[in-house]
PDB file of C-alpha atoms in Angstrom:
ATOM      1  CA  UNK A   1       0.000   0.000   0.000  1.00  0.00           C
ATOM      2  CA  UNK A   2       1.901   3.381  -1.259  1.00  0.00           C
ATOM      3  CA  UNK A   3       1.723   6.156   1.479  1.00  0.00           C
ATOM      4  CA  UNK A   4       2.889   9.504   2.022  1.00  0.00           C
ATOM      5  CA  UNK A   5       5.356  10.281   5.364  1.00  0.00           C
ATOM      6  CA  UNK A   6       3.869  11.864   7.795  1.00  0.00           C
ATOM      7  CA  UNK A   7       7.189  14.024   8.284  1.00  0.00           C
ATOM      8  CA  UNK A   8       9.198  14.030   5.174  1.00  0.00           C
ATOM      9  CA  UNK A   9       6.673  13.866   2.645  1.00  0.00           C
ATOM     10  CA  UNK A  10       7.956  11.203   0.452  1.00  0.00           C
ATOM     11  CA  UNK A  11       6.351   8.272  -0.634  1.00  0.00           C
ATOM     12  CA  UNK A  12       6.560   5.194   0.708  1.00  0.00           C
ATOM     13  CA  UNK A  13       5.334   1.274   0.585  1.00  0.00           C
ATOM     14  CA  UNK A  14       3.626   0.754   3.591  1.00  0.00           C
ATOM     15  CA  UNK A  15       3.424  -2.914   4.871  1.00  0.00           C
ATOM     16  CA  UNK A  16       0.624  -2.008   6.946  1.00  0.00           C
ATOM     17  CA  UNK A  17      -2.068   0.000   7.544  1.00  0.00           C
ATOM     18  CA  UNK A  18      -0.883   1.543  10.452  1.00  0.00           C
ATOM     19  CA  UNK A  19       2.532   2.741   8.980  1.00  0.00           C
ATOM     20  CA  UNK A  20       2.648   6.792   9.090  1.00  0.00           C
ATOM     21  CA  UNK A  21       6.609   7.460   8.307  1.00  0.00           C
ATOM     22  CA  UNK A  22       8.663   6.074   5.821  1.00  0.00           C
ATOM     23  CA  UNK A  23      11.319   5.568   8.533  1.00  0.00           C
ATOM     24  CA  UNK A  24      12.576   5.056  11.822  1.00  0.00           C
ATOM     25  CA  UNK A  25      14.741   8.186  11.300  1.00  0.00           C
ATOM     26  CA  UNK A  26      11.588  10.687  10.396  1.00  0.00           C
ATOM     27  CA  UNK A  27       9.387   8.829  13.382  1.00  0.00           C
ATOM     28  CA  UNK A  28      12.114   9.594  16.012  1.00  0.00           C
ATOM     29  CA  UNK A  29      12.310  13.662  13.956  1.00  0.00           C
ATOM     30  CA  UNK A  30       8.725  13.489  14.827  1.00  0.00           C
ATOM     31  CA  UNK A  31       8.863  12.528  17.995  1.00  0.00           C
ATOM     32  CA  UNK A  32      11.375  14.782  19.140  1.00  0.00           C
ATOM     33  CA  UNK A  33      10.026  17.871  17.733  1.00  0.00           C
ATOM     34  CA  UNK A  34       6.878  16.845  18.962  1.00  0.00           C
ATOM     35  CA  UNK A  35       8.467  16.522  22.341  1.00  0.00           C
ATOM     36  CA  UNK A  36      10.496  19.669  22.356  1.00  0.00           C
ATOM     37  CA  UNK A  37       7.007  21.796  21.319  1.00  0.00           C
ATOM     38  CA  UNK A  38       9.523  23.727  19.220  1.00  0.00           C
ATOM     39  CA  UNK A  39       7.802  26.837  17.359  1.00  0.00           C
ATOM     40  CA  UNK A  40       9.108  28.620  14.651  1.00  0.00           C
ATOM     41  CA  UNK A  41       8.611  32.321  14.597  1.00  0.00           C
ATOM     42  CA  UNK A  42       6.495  33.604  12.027  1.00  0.00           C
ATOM     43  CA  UNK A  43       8.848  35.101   9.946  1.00  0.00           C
ATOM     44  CA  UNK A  44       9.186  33.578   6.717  1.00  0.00           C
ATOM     45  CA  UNK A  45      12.830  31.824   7.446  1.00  0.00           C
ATOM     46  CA  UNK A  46      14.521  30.269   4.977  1.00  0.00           C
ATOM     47  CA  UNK A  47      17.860  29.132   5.476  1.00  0.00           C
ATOM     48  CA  UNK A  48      20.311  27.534   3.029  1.00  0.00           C
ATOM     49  CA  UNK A  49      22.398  24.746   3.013  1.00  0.00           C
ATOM     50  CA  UNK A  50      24.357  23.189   0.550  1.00  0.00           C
ATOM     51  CA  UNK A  51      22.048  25.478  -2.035  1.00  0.00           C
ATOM     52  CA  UNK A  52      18.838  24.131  -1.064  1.00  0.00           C
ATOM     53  CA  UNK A  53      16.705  26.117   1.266  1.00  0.00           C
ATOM     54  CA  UNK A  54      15.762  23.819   4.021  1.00  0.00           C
ATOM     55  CA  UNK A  55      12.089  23.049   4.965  1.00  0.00           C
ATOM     56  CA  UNK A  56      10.049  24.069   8.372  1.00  0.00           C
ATOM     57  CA  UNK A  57      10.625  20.370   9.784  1.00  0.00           C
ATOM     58  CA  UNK A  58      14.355  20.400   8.981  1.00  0.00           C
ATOM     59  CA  UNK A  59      14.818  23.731  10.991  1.00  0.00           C
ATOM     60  CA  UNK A  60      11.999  22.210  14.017  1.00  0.00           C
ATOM     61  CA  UNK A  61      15.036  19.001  14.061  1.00  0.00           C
ATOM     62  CA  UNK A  62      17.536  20.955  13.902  1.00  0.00           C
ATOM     63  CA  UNK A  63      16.994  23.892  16.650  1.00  0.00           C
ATOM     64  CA  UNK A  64      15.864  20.787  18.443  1.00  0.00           C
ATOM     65  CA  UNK A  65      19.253  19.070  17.932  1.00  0.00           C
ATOM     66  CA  UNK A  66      21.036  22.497  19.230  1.00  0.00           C
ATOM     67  CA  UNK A  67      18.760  22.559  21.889  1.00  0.00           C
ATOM     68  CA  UNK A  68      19.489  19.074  23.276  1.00  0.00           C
ATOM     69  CA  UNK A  69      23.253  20.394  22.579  1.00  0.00           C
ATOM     70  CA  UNK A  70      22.773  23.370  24.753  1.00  0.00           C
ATOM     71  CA  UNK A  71      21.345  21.039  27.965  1.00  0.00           C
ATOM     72  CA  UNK A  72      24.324  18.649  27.302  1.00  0.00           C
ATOM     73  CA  UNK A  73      27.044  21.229  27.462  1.00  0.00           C
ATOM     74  CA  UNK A  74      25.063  23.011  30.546  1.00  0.00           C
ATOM     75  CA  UNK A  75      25.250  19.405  32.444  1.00  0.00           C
ATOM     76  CA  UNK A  76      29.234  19.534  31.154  1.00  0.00           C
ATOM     77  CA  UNK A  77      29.138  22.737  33.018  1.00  0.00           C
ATOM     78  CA  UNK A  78      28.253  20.922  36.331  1.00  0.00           C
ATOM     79  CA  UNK A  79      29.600  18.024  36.246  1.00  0.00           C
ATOM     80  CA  UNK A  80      32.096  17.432  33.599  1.00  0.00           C
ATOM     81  CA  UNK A  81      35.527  17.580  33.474  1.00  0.00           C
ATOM     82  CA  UNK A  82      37.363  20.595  35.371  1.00  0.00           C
ATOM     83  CA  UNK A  83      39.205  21.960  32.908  1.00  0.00           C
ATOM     84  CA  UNK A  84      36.332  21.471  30.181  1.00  0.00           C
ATOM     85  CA  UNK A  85      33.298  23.391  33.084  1.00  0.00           C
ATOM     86  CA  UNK A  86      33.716  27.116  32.179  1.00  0.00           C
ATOM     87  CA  UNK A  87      34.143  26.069  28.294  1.00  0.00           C
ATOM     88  CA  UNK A  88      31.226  24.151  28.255  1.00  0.00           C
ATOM     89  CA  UNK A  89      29.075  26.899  30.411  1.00  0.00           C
ATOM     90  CA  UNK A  90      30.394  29.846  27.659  1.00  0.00           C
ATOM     91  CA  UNK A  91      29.493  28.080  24.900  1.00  0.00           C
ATOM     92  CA  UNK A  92      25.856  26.641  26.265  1.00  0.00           C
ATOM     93  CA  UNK A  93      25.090  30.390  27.668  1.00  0.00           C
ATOM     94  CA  UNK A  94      26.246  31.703  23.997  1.00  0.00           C
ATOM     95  CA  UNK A  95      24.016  29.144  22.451  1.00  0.00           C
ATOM     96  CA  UNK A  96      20.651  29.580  24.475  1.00  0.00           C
ATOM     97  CA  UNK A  97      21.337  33.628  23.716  1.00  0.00           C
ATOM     98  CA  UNK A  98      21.615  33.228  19.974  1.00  0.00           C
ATOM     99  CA  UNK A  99      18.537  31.411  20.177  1.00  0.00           C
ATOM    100  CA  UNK A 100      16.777  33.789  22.145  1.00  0.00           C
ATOM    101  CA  UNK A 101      17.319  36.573  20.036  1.00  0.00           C
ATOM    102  CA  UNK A 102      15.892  35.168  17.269  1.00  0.00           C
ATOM    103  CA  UNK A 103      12.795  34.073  18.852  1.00  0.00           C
ATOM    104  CA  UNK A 104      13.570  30.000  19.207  1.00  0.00           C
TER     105      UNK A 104
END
């Protein structure tokens, strides 16, 4: 049975009727932007990588991915190596702000 992915848009045989995503990799991008409630501002972004403008779910996984980046290096911060803590704060606290002022 051909389908359409519930997250990527392609495609794709289902072998049942259950079967929303084409993958496991767009059911976990799913899941995690689902779980991270991440909101794009309403500003028409488009941003471009490798020449292709990326979609609204690609940036929704990826601020995700930074965000789960930013909680790692803040527990880094705490609890990490010694000589890695105050790198690892900067760079989360540099992070969250750069997100902040663009509304993510």
């Amino acid at each position: 049975m051909e389908k359409k992915c519930g997250w990527c848009g392609k495609k794709f045989d289902s072998k049942t009727k259950r079967a929303v995503f084409c993958s496991q990799k767009c059911k976990q991008a799913h899941y995690r932007a689902r779980k991270s409630q991440i909101t794009l501002p309403e500003v028409n972004m488009k941003v471009i990588e490798g020449g292709q403008s990326m979609g609204t779910k690609s940036l929704v996984l990826a601020v995700s991915q930074i965000k789960g980046g930013i909680a790692t290096l803040d527990a880094m911060s705490k609890c990490g190596p010694k000589e890695y803590r105050l790198l690892c704060e900067v760079i989360a606290a540099n992070l969250a702000e750069v997100l902040a002022e663009v509304g993510l």
